[in-house]
Amino acid sequence: MSKFEGVIVSDQWLQSQFTQVELRTLKSKFVSLKNQNGKVTFRDLPSLVVKLKAFADMYSEDEIKAILCESDTDLTNDVDFESFLRVYLNLQSQATAKQGGRRHSSSFLKESITTLLHTISESEKGCYVAHINSYLGDDPFLEQYLPLDPATNDLFDLAKDGVLLCKLINVAVPGTIDERAINTKRKLSLWERNENHTLCLNSAKAIGCTVVNIGTQDLVEGRPHLVLGLISQIIKIQLLADLNLKKTPQLVELVDDSQEIEELLSLSPEKVLLKWMNFHLQRGGYHKTLKNFSSDVKDGEAYAYLLNVLAPEHGTRFTLDTKDTNERANMVLEHAEKIGCKRYLSPKDIEEGSSNLNLAFVAQLFHHRSGLSTDTKKMSYAKMMTMDDVQTSREERCFRLWINSLGIATHVNSLFEDVRNGWVLLEVLDKIFPGTVNWKHATKPPIKMPFRKVENCNQVIKIAKQLRFSLVNVAGNDIVQGNKKLILALLWQLMRFTMLQLLKNLRSHSQGKEITDADILKWTNRKVKSTGRTSQIDSFKDKSLSSGIFFLELLSAVEPRVVNWNLVTKGESDDEKKLNATYIISVARKLGCSIFLLPEDIMEVNQKMILTLAASIMYWSLQQQGEDALDSFPSPAGTATTTTPEASPAPSVCGEDESSSLGGELSNLSVDDATSDTTVSSQLESDEL
């Protein structure tokens, strides 16, 4: 396994102010300032600080010197790393005041939780604890620790071993993690905890969570603001899972024509929920249009109208007549309980306009009483609009999750709809190949003029051709028109190109040569052979891959202890293949691979997805210390070096299962989270600071 490392600060309070990703980035930059004597002085700091993104355009070097002098600091004195961190926090605090009190929000949460002050909402914690107690109370392993007490830090303590978070992901999206891959001993070692959190974070990305600026050690330490932020996202994904036309075709009732259906397809689940609520409020005679789940619902009136429409049998005029907002909020919650909604939030939470909790409350109402008709004609039309063949649907999921894992500004909800204006594709290109996009010639959404969309897409095609993608007789208008085959082909080439570039950039291993699919194939065969095993494949279309045995042997070759061979089947029947395939994906994620393929992709030997899995394992392996470059690639003379076979258990005939996720190792482009205990892209880390 990868070496478990973290930046440790002797001052516990000081360490709590930063995530591990931030600490590693700042430590790297601090070390780069050391002079020939291995020391850094306060005089060296201004030139470094002005380059940090957190202070972009906020200070000049002279201003930073002045701030240091204000605290009677002798600029010639040596400064250690902890003193540098205190300077950083002081400057960050002054920057906040300079901006009128606006706090610097953590990019991981994109919500009210802050990097500087790490504020957490006790109400939200209480809500999430109630949710966990409800959904995981009967879990065979966790029942010994549940129910949790929301008034204590039990939640954060229990989250430290990673089991709770992994189980919660499976509640949100069943089958995401093969639970046999989770380390569930009562007392786990540091390595086992780290493995669980690596599995957790890679799996969280595979269900659509945004997990940047966080590392496994942050979760091992049970940092409240990060744990709560991740739990919030997981629960939100669970609650909003059905808010799309594919899962709930009855939502077609919210729109009138085909154009509006296309718009509905591109809406985020939160906006669909808001549209659903406004639809019923209009029916109930409510005079306002809600724009959010915070200030617009604080007085409780909208809830009273909504519940009177959804459950008139429990309604009463007293809810609307009362002038006391706290009393009205309490009556609303009592009304909701009568239709089966558990009380996770309090009247105070409604009054204070807690966005997360109110959204969760409305989502509960939707699940218990959607109030939508079952007009078969409309539903059939909705199903037709969202119908894709199985392969297209899987690839759409893969590329959507991959794009969202890159950390671009726009979140993709519906791939085929969201890329049609070209903006998302430009963001992806700029993220992966900085400087390639001419933003002066790009138009940001919302875009009303169709020719502006074509201009954006034309620039996408132009850049793709410069990267030598195969785009014969393809124009920007093909993307605007939503040509699914073209969009998938373009994104596959982009993903594959990026994957190969990542491998090439490990120059100490590739010796600067271009990496090809054939190189990856040779590496996988050589790696398996080095363990003394005889399995070999002819290509990534080799039908023998469907059993899963070859990939399990490959995983065991790169890290012998990661595969439990007692859980592996012969892979002969479909059921056995499914068990092996799901186990492969969980083991790869547990190892540190960020992948998005599904078990079916392995079982059916989907060449594209098989390639991304192999490349992901190869990339992880080459990153590890001690990997011999000549063992990884053919030597210039074409002669392979011999290696000592690794000890690896022989395969047996039991079974194991793992969970699903398609795609490539490519989210290593973003600030890594699940593998952050090993290596993190320094360039992208610096972008976060």
XYZ file of C-alpha atoms in Angstrom:
689
model
C 0.000 0.000 0.000
C 0.991 3.634 -0.318
C 2.989 5.133 2.488
C 0.661 6.825 4.984
C 1.934 10.332 5.553
C 0.485 13.501 6.928
C 1.804 16.904 7.904
C 1.785 16.976 11.700
C 1.768 20.292 13.562
C 2.641 20.296 17.260
C 0.002 22.933 18.067
C -3.265 20.966 17.921
C -5.405 24.083 17.450
C -3.205 25.267 14.610
C -3.432 21.900 12.874
C -7.216 21.961 13.159
C -7.364 25.138 11.051
C -6.168 23.373 7.893
C -6.977 20.259 5.903
C -4.169 17.860 5.055
C -4.231 18.967 1.416
C -3.757 22.584 2.504
C -0.996 21.659 4.952
C 0.905 19.655 2.352
C 0.646 22.428 -0.210
C 1.760 25.130 2.216
C 4.572 22.908 3.519
C 5.788 22.325 -0.038
C 5.811 26.045 -0.781
C 7.464 26.864 2.538
C 10.257 24.333 1.950
C 10.872 25.800 -1.513
C 11.870 29.087 0.170
C 14.710 27.602 2.197
C 18.112 29.117 1.512
C 21.438 27.333 1.267
C 21.517 27.037 5.046
C 18.119 25.336 5.008
C 16.432 28.298 6.706
C 13.591 30.723 5.933
C 13.347 34.261 7.292
C 10.287 36.481 7.679
C 11.737 38.635 4.894
C 11.214 35.683 2.498
C 7.499 35.310 3.182
C 5.925 38.265 1.296
C 7.126 37.035 -2.105
C 5.520 33.652 -1.412
C 2.267 34.851 0.114
C 1.322 37.207 -2.736
C 1.372 34.229 -5.117
C -1.122 32.186 -3.094
C -4.587 32.101 -4.602
C -6.206 32.836 -1.236
C -4.627 36.297 -1.316
C -4.807 36.973 -5.059
C -5.191 40.723 -5.670
C -5.570 41.269 -1.911
C -2.062 42.303 -0.888
C 1.155 43.634 -2.327
C 4.522 42.515 -0.961
C 4.923 45.875 0.771
C 1.556 45.518 2.490
C 2.510 42.082 3.791
C 5.809 43.442 5.100
C 3.894 46.220 6.837
C 1.549 43.713 8.497
C 4.514 41.679 9.713
C 6.166 44.805 11.095
C 2.956 45.778 12.919
C 3.423 42.713 15.111
C 6.995 43.813 15.965
C 8.428 41.026 13.834
C 12.112 41.279 13.004
C 12.207 40.394 9.302
C 15.718 38.985 9.638
C 14.631 36.350 12.147
C 14.259 32.736 11.087
C 10.706 31.437 10.744
C 9.608 27.841 11.177
C 6.654 26.211 9.438
C 4.241 26.705 12.343
C 5.058 30.412 12.513
C 4.416 30.605 8.779
C 0.982 29.016 9.319
C 0.164 31.637 11.954
C 1.175 34.393 9.540
C -1.090 32.778 6.940
C -4.070 32.730 9.321
C -3.431 36.328 10.379
C -3.374 37.480 6.767
C -6.456 35.424 5.969
C -8.308 37.009 8.886
C -7.343 40.503 7.725
C -8.338 39.613 4.167
C -11.771 38.603 5.457
C -12.164 41.962 7.210
C -10.889 43.712 4.109
C -13.666 42.103 2.071
C -16.309 43.271 4.475
C -16.527 40.193 6.648
C -16.992 37.635 3.875
C -15.477 34.369 4.970
C -13.307 32.230 2.764
C -15.436 29.158 2.100
C -13.887 25.772 1.670
C -14.124 24.669 -1.944
C -14.927 21.165 -0.747
C -18.224 22.106 0.831
C -19.244 25.133 -1.212
C -21.585 25.904 1.669
C -21.511 27.774 4.985
C -18.748 25.706 6.557
C -15.532 27.706 6.481
C -11.859 26.914 6.191
C -10.836 29.596 8.667
C -13.374 29.293 11.454
C -14.716 25.785 10.790
C -18.209 26.652 11.971
C -20.658 23.762 12.052
C -24.416 23.787 12.502
C -25.589 21.879 15.548
C -29.059 21.662 13.982
C -27.641 20.052 10.854
C -25.549 17.675 12.939
C -28.674 16.670 14.862
C -30.584 16.105 11.617
C -27.851 13.951 10.105
C -27.470 11.936 13.310
C -31.220 11.233 13.284
C -30.961 10.147 9.642
C -28.054 7.804 10.404
C -29.806 6.328 13.438
C -32.887 5.698 11.313
C -31.235 4.127 8.255
C -28.296 2.303 9.845
C -29.741 1.363 13.228
C -30.203 -2.267 12.169
C -26.812 -2.652 10.480
C -25.156 -5.837 11.852
C -21.839 -4.081 12.503
C -22.967 -0.557 13.440
C -25.872 -1.519 15.708
C -23.407 -1.878 18.588
C -22.611 1.854 18.277
C -26.077 3.208 17.452
C -28.124 5.205 18.198
C -25.746 8.143 18.299
C -26.349 11.040 20.668
C -26.551 14.313 18.685
C -25.514 16.286 21.774
C -22.067 14.642 21.798
C -19.218 14.133 19.323
C -20.115 10.452 18.887
C -20.737 11.019 15.171
C -17.218 12.290 14.520
C -15.612 9.619 16.692
C -17.485 6.825 14.916
C -16.618 8.274 11.509
C -12.878 7.959 12.214
C -12.640 4.306 11.132
C -14.459 4.889 7.831
C -17.053 2.143 8.256
C -19.942 4.517 8.946
C -19.218 6.673 5.903
C -18.899 3.639 3.607
C -22.188 2.223 4.890
C -23.895 5.597 4.464
C -22.789 5.740 0.819
C -24.470 2.382 0.276
C -27.654 3.729 1.834
C -27.587 6.665 -0.586
C -26.791 4.568 -3.675
C -27.201 0.860 -2.887
C -24.427 -1.400 -4.151
C -21.837 1.329 -4.614
C -19.416 -0.352 -2.202
C -18.954 -4.083 -1.821
C -19.167 -4.227 1.954
C -16.875 -7.239 2.061
C -14.115 -4.862 0.997
C -14.656 -2.689 4.096
C -12.375 -3.317 7.068
C -14.836 -3.948 9.896
C -12.836 -5.219 12.841
C -13.726 -3.676 16.180
C -10.240 -2.186 16.474
C -8.647 -1.099 13.196
C -5.036 -0.228 12.553
C -4.096 3.126 11.039
C -3.580 1.398 7.693
C -7.007 -0.211 7.789
C -8.663 3.086 8.617
C -6.797 4.736 5.797
C -7.977 2.012 3.397
C -11.584 2.519 4.463
C -11.399 6.262 3.932
C -9.673 5.847 0.574
C -12.495 3.521 -0.452
C -15.032 5.977 0.951
C -13.723 9.043 -0.872
C -13.289 7.311 -4.226
C -16.784 5.842 -3.883
C -18.204 9.239 -2.887
C -16.853 10.672 -6.139
C -18.437 7.764 -7.975
C -21.908 8.750 -6.755
C -21.443 12.453 -7.514
C -20.030 14.001 -4.327
C -17.588 16.890 -4.617
C -14.562 15.890 -2.596
C -11.731 18.298 -3.193
C -9.481 19.782 -0.539
C -9.829 16.808 1.766
C -7.574 13.837 2.493
C -7.988 10.499 4.195
C -6.131 11.744 7.269
C -8.694 14.519 7.691
C -11.336 11.803 8.061
C -9.113 9.597 10.234
C -8.851 12.596 12.571
C -12.643 13.030 12.450
C -12.519 16.738 11.584
C -16.103 17.866 12.258
C -16.539 20.396 9.427
C -15.227 17.974 6.794
C -17.056 14.908 8.096
C -20.309 16.858 8.338
C -19.840 18.318 4.874
C -19.317 14.891 3.321
C -22.277 13.383 5.185
C -24.415 16.304 4.022
C -23.607 15.590 0.390
C -24.195 11.843 0.727
C -27.593 12.335 2.366
C -28.558 14.958 -0.200
C -27.771 12.525 -3.025
C -29.989 9.933 -1.337
C -32.894 12.331 -0.847
C -32.746 13.767 -4.375
C -32.062 10.510 -6.229
C -35.539 10.282 -7.786
C -35.866 13.920 -8.830
C -35.356 13.341 -12.540
C -37.537 12.246 -15.431
C -35.802 8.909 -15.851
C -36.578 7.811 -12.281
C -39.870 9.719 -11.923
C -41.539 10.262 -15.333
C -44.539 11.767 -13.520
C -42.468 14.955 -13.231
C -43.421 15.648 -16.848
C -46.607 17.139 -15.370
C -44.558 20.162 -14.277
C -44.063 21.288 -17.907
C -46.287 21.888 -20.919
C -44.284 21.184 -24.081
C -41.217 19.415 -25.458
C -39.012 22.493 -25.151
C -39.787 22.757 -21.457
C -39.075 19.039 -21.073
C -35.579 19.645 -22.452
C -35.136 22.446 -19.917
C -36.377 20.147 -17.145
C -33.810 17.530 -18.152
C -30.981 20.023 -17.624
C -32.122 21.216 -14.180
C -30.291 20.127 -11.039
C -32.317 17.951 -8.613
C -32.582 20.922 -6.232
C -34.151 23.082 -8.947
C -36.506 20.292 -9.973
C -37.628 20.046 -6.343
C -38.177 23.806 -6.219
C -40.153 23.643 -9.472
C -42.262 20.829 -8.037
C -42.999 22.850 -4.902
C -43.953 25.974 -6.880
C -46.195 23.841 -9.120
C -48.262 22.713 -6.137
C -48.179 26.128 -4.454
C -49.693 27.657 -7.574
C -52.424 25.020 -7.483
C -53.060 25.833 -3.849
C -53.423 29.567 -4.467
C -50.130 30.702 -2.943
C -49.266 34.151 -4.291
C -45.452 33.926 -4.346
C -42.908 32.006 -6.415
C -40.216 30.452 -4.249
C -36.620 30.965 -5.342
C -34.816 29.186 -2.504
C -35.213 26.870 0.477
C -34.083 29.434 3.024
C -35.506 32.965 3.278
C -38.565 32.176 1.134
C -39.827 29.487 3.533
C -38.879 31.032 6.889
C -42.411 32.132 7.774
C -43.830 28.631 7.174
C -46.689 29.874 4.977
C -45.452 28.094 1.840
C -45.295 24.809 3.769
C -48.822 25.283 5.066
C -50.159 25.801 1.534
C -48.120 22.892 0.157
C -49.329 20.423 2.785
C -52.928 21.510 2.332
C -52.579 20.586 -1.354
C -50.726 17.308 -0.794
C -52.617 16.107 2.290
C -55.853 18.090 2.627
C -57.305 15.402 4.921
C -54.927 16.544 7.667
C -55.092 20.263 6.884
C -56.449 23.046 9.070
C -56.962 26.771 8.629
C -55.291 27.424 11.983
C -51.890 26.851 10.376
C -52.374 29.852 8.097
C -54.346 31.970 10.546
C -51.761 31.989 13.323
C -49.422 34.983 13.418
C -46.794 33.199 15.484
C -44.230 31.809 13.005
C -42.864 29.330 15.564
C -46.332 27.959 16.208
C -47.003 27.737 12.465
C -43.725 25.905 11.876
C -44.599 23.409 14.608
C -48.049 22.810 13.097
C -46.429 22.276 9.688
C -44.144 19.604 11.122
C -47.075 17.908 12.881
C -48.973 17.894 9.572
C -45.968 16.347 7.823
C -45.645 13.649 10.490
C -49.201 12.538 9.761
C -48.192 11.543 6.232
C -45.105 9.654 7.423
C -42.334 12.294 7.360
C -39.964 11.834 10.270
C -39.208 14.973 12.222
C -35.539 15.672 11.536
C -35.729 19.445 11.798
C -37.256 21.743 14.388
C -39.554 24.776 14.100
C -36.481 26.901 14.818
C -34.706 25.438 11.769
C -37.608 26.549 9.573
C -37.633 30.012 11.144
C -33.889 30.414 10.702
C -34.093 29.366 7.053
C -31.572 26.523 7.190
C -31.181 25.764 3.485
C -29.899 22.186 3.829
C -32.476 21.151 6.377
C -35.395 22.755 4.554
C -34.320 21.122 1.305
C -34.198 17.755 3.094
C -37.670 18.388 4.527
C -39.176 19.205 1.108
C -37.482 16.145 -0.392
C -39.139 14.020 2.286
C -42.518 15.513 1.384
C -41.891 14.702 -2.282
C -41.101 11.057 -1.495
C -44.186 10.602 0.677
C -46.691 12.608 -1.366
C -45.559 13.810 -4.776
C -49.113 14.767 -5.719
C -48.340 14.112 -9.393
C -50.744 12.414 -11.767
C -50.108 9.166 -13.624
C -51.180 10.400 -17.054
C -49.970 7.487 -19.181
C -49.668 9.551 -22.365
C -47.472 12.187 -20.740
C -45.408 9.589 -18.889
C -44.826 7.617 -22.084
C -43.573 10.778 -23.755
C -41.227 11.484 -20.840
C -39.853 7.937 -20.973
C -39.279 8.295 -24.705
C -37.376 11.572 -24.146
C -35.063 9.967 -21.591
C -34.640 6.596 -23.265
C -31.096 5.573 -24.156
C -29.636 2.191 -24.953
C -27.819 0.555 -22.051
C -24.332 1.294 -23.377
C -25.108 4.975 -24.010
C -26.589 5.317 -20.534
C -23.491 3.803 -18.898
C -21.093 5.992 -20.851
C -23.171 9.100 -20.097
C -22.889 8.272 -16.406
C -19.151 7.687 -16.658
C -18.317 10.946 -18.405
C -20.716 12.983 -16.264
C -19.121 11.727 -13.041
C -15.645 12.170 -14.457
C -16.333 15.782 -15.470
C -17.800 16.574 -12.061
C -14.757 15.025 -10.360
C -12.463 17.503 -12.116
C -13.710 20.353 -9.928
C -14.833 22.723 -12.694
C -17.227 25.534 -11.796
C -20.264 24.079 -13.582
C -21.921 20.961 -12.184
C -23.188 18.597 -14.870
C -26.635 17.144 -14.174
C -27.556 15.850 -17.619
C -24.538 15.301 -19.848
C -26.220 15.490 -23.234
C -28.174 18.637 -22.339
C -25.486 20.433 -20.353
C -22.722 20.216 -22.982
C -24.825 21.573 -25.847
C -23.866 25.219 -25.258
C -20.162 24.310 -25.316
C -19.316 26.054 -22.049
C -18.849 22.903 -19.947
C -16.571 21.378 -22.585
C -14.485 24.562 -22.639
C -14.188 24.413 -18.846
C -13.017 20.794 -19.038
C -10.455 21.607 -21.724
C -9.151 24.576 -19.742
C -8.919 22.472 -16.568
C -6.956 19.696 -18.234
C -4.961 21.810 -20.694
C -4.662 25.295 -19.115
C -4.340 28.112 -21.607
C -5.889 26.306 -24.565
C -9.217 28.161 -24.354
C -9.597 31.706 -25.646
C -12.122 32.973 -23.114
C -12.506 36.285 -24.958
C -14.235 34.344 -27.712
C -16.433 32.300 -25.362
C -19.923 33.105 -24.083
C -20.976 32.111 -20.583
C -24.498 30.722 -19.931
C -27.293 31.594 -19.921
C -26.951 31.967 -23.694
C -29.973 33.270 -25.560
C -28.475 33.618 -29.030
C -28.037 30.210 -30.729
C -25.012 31.344 -32.760
C -23.127 32.000 -29.492
C -23.552 28.337 -28.567
C -22.201 27.374 -31.978
C -19.205 29.661 -31.442
C -18.430 27.953 -28.128
C -18.729 24.501 -29.673
C -16.649 25.492 -32.700
C -13.840 26.460 -30.334
C -14.175 23.058 -28.623
C -13.799 21.303 -31.977
C -10.857 23.526 -32.916
C -8.968 22.671 -29.713
C -9.820 18.975 -30.070
C -8.362 18.936 -33.577
C -5.219 20.641 -32.281
C -4.958 17.733 -29.863
C -5.249 15.444 -32.915
C -8.582 13.945 -31.982
C -10.394 12.029 -34.716
C -13.206 14.418 -35.716
C -13.836 13.941 -39.409
C -16.616 16.126 -40.858
C -17.595 17.290 -37.371
C -18.662 20.864 -36.608
C -19.692 22.732 -33.478
C -23.322 22.646 -34.533
C -23.325 18.849 -34.117
C -22.745 19.356 -30.387
C -25.376 22.103 -30.215
C -27.874 19.719 -31.813
C -27.149 17.165 -29.090
C -25.643 14.432 -31.268
C -25.157 11.805 -28.539
C -22.843 9.568 -30.548
C -20.544 12.482 -31.338
C -20.576 13.827 -27.774
C -19.635 10.436 -26.328
C -16.899 9.948 -28.938
C -15.437 13.373 -28.191
C -15.463 12.838 -24.430
C -13.942 9.368 -24.742
C -11.051 10.756 -26.769
C -10.620 13.528 -24.208
C -10.607 11.086 -21.296
C -8.255 8.656 -23.030
C -5.859 11.429 -24.115
C -5.740 12.802 -20.570
C -5.157 9.350 -19.128
C -2.232 8.684 -21.455
C -0.746 12.115 -20.732
C -0.872 11.417 -17.007
C 1.079 8.232 -17.536
C 3.537 9.951 -19.857
C 4.155 12.691 -17.299
C 5.585 10.112 -14.909
C 8.779 10.659 -16.853
C 11.019 8.727 -14.519
C 9.018 5.672 -15.537
C 8.147 6.354 -19.163
C 11.578 7.759 -20.062
C 9.730 10.595 -21.811
C 8.183 8.354 -24.471
C 4.582 8.538 -25.599
C 2.371 6.022 -23.825
C 0.004 3.913 -25.909
C -2.738 1.400 -25.233
C -0.216 -1.289 -26.183
C 2.164 -0.082 -23.442
C -0.592 -0.414 -20.856
C -1.415 -3.897 -22.127
C 2.248 -4.976 -21.948
C 2.584 -3.540 -18.445
C -0.471 -5.426 -17.139
C 0.736 -8.727 -18.600
C 4.273 -8.213 -17.304
C 3.017 -7.268 -13.846
C 0.857 -10.377 -13.534
C 3.633 -12.578 -14.908
C 6.072 -11.178 -12.329
C 4.079 -12.909 -9.580
C 4.595 -16.300 -11.169
C 1.059 -16.521 -12.528
C 0.280 -17.628 -16.064
C -2.746 -15.447 -16.949
C -2.147 -13.212 -19.981
C -4.484 -11.239 -22.246
C -4.203 -10.498 -25.969
C -6.076 -7.168 -25.852
C -8.553 -5.213 -23.784
C -11.273 -7.030 -25.746
C -10.078 -10.423 -24.535
C -13.196 -12.345 -23.496
C -11.314 -14.020 -20.658
C -11.435 -10.686 -18.824
C -15.127 -11.241 -18.109
C -14.295 -13.698 -15.296
C -12.457 -10.952 -13.406
C -9.558 -13.249 -12.470
C -6.951 -11.360 -14.511
C -7.707 -8.001 -12.876
C -7.723 -9.549 -9.418
C -4.298 -11.008 -10.162
C -3.156 -7.598 -11.401
C -4.383 -5.884 -8.243
C -2.684 -8.532 -6.138
C 0.510 -8.001 -8.139
C 0.658 -4.265 -7.427
C -0.298 -4.768 -3.754
C -0.386 -8.383 -2.494
C -2.368 -7.681 0.672
C -5.266 -5.868 -1.026
C -7.038 -8.941 -2.475
C -8.671 -11.489 -0.190
C -8.551 -14.592 -2.371
C -11.036 -16.384 -0.124
C -13.661 -14.061 -1.598
C -12.830 -14.720 -5.248
C -14.957 -17.062 -7.381
C -13.959 -19.063 -10.460
C -15.879 -16.525 -12.573
C -17.659 -19.171 -14.615
C -21.359 -18.321 -14.200
C -22.873 -14.857 -14.585
C -23.400 -14.641 -10.824
C -19.765 -15.514 -10.163
C -18.594 -12.986 -12.743
C -20.754 -10.316 -11.100
C -19.271 -11.065 -7.683
C -15.719 -10.813 -9.010
C -16.417 -7.686 -11.055
C -17.945 -5.801 -8.165
C -15.082 -6.873 -5.916
C -12.505 -5.632 -8.446
C -13.991 -2.139 -8.450
C -14.106 -1.839 -4.655
C -10.584 -3.219 -4.251
C -9.261 -0.797 -6.882
C -10.919 2.121 -5.108
C -9.651 0.902 -1.760
C -6.173 0.790 -3.247
C -6.454 4.410 -4.377
C -7.853 4.311 -7.930
C -10.519 6.852 -8.791
C -12.701 4.946 -11.247
C -16.261 5.160 -12.532
C -17.012 1.882 -14.304
C -19.747 -0.608 -13.507
C -19.485 -4.367 -12.907
C -21.301 -4.935 -16.189
C -18.474 -3.206 -18.057
C -16.081 -5.890 -16.827
C -18.528 -8.744 -17.346
C -19.277 -7.644 -20.912
C -15.633 -6.667 -21.581
C -16.337 -3.055 -22.556
C -13.010 -2.220 -24.187
C -13.066 1.488 -23.297
C -13.883 0.968 -19.652
C -11.485 -1.975 -19.329
C -8.691 0.286 -20.634
C -9.468 3.007 -18.097
C -9.433 0.463 -15.257
C -6.069 -0.940 -16.342
C -4.613 2.558 -16.794
C -5.876 3.604 -13.363
C -4.185 0.645 -11.683
C -1.014 1.290 -13.677
C -0.976 4.977 -12.733
C -1.387 4.174 -9.048
C 1.341 1.540 -9.184
C 3.839 3.811 -10.937
C 3.301 6.505 -8.318
C 4.439 4.262 -5.512
C 7.992 4.515 -4.253
C 10.331 1.726 -5.225
C 8.649 0.909 -8.564
C 11.345 0.116 -11.099
C 10.871 2.024 -14.349
C 12.336 -0.809 -16.370
C 9.781 -3.140 -14.877
C 7.034 -0.837 -16.071
C 8.012 -0.199 -19.674
C 9.953 -2.048 -22.341
C 13.552 -0.945 -22.506
C 14.644 1.070 -25.563
C 16.238 -2.044 -26.985
C 12.950 -3.860 -26.627
C 14.208 -6.316 -24.019
C 12.176 -6.717 -20.883
C 13.922 -6.915 -17.550
C 13.216 -9.761 -15.209
C 11.744 -9.206 -11.796
C 11.444 -11.218 -8.682
C 7.977 -12.725 -8.414
C 5.916 -11.169 -5.653
C 4.351 -13.359 -3.049
C 0.691 -13.672 -3.911
C -1.935 -16.057 -2.616
C -3.269 -18.588 -5.034
C -6.805 -18.021 -6.249
C -9.536 -20.008 -4.566
C -13.136 -20.613 -5.387
C -15.156 -18.483 -3.034
C -16.848 -15.227 -3.944
C -16.598 -11.498 -3.389
C -18.423 -8.548 -4.702
C -17.564 -4.931 -5.215
C -19.393 -1.961 -6.330
C -19.754 0.085 -9.383
C -18.251 3.069 -11.158
C -17.082 3.620 -14.676
C -14.420 5.721 -16.026
C -10.802 6.533 -15.564
C -8.203 7.346 -13.104
C -8.578 10.829 -14.353
C -9.892 12.547 -11.262
C -6.278 12.534 -10.130
C -6.322 15.790 -12.087
C -8.281 17.456 -9.318
C -6.929 18.067 -5.836
C -6.867 14.488 -4.722
C -8.829 13.405 -1.778
C -9.031 9.659 -1.702
C -5.356 9.232 -2.497
C -4.196 12.363 -0.771
C -2.227 10.435 1.796
C 0.277 9.610 -0.929
C 0.680 12.222 -3.630
C -1.293 15.249 -4.697
C -0.922 17.369 -7.782
C 1.033 20.342 -6.480
C -0.157 22.586 -9.268
C -3.806 21.961 -8.552
C -3.322 22.110 -4.805
C -1.809 25.561 -5.199
C -4.899 26.618 -7.125
C -6.935 25.974 -4.004
C -4.836 28.245 -1.755
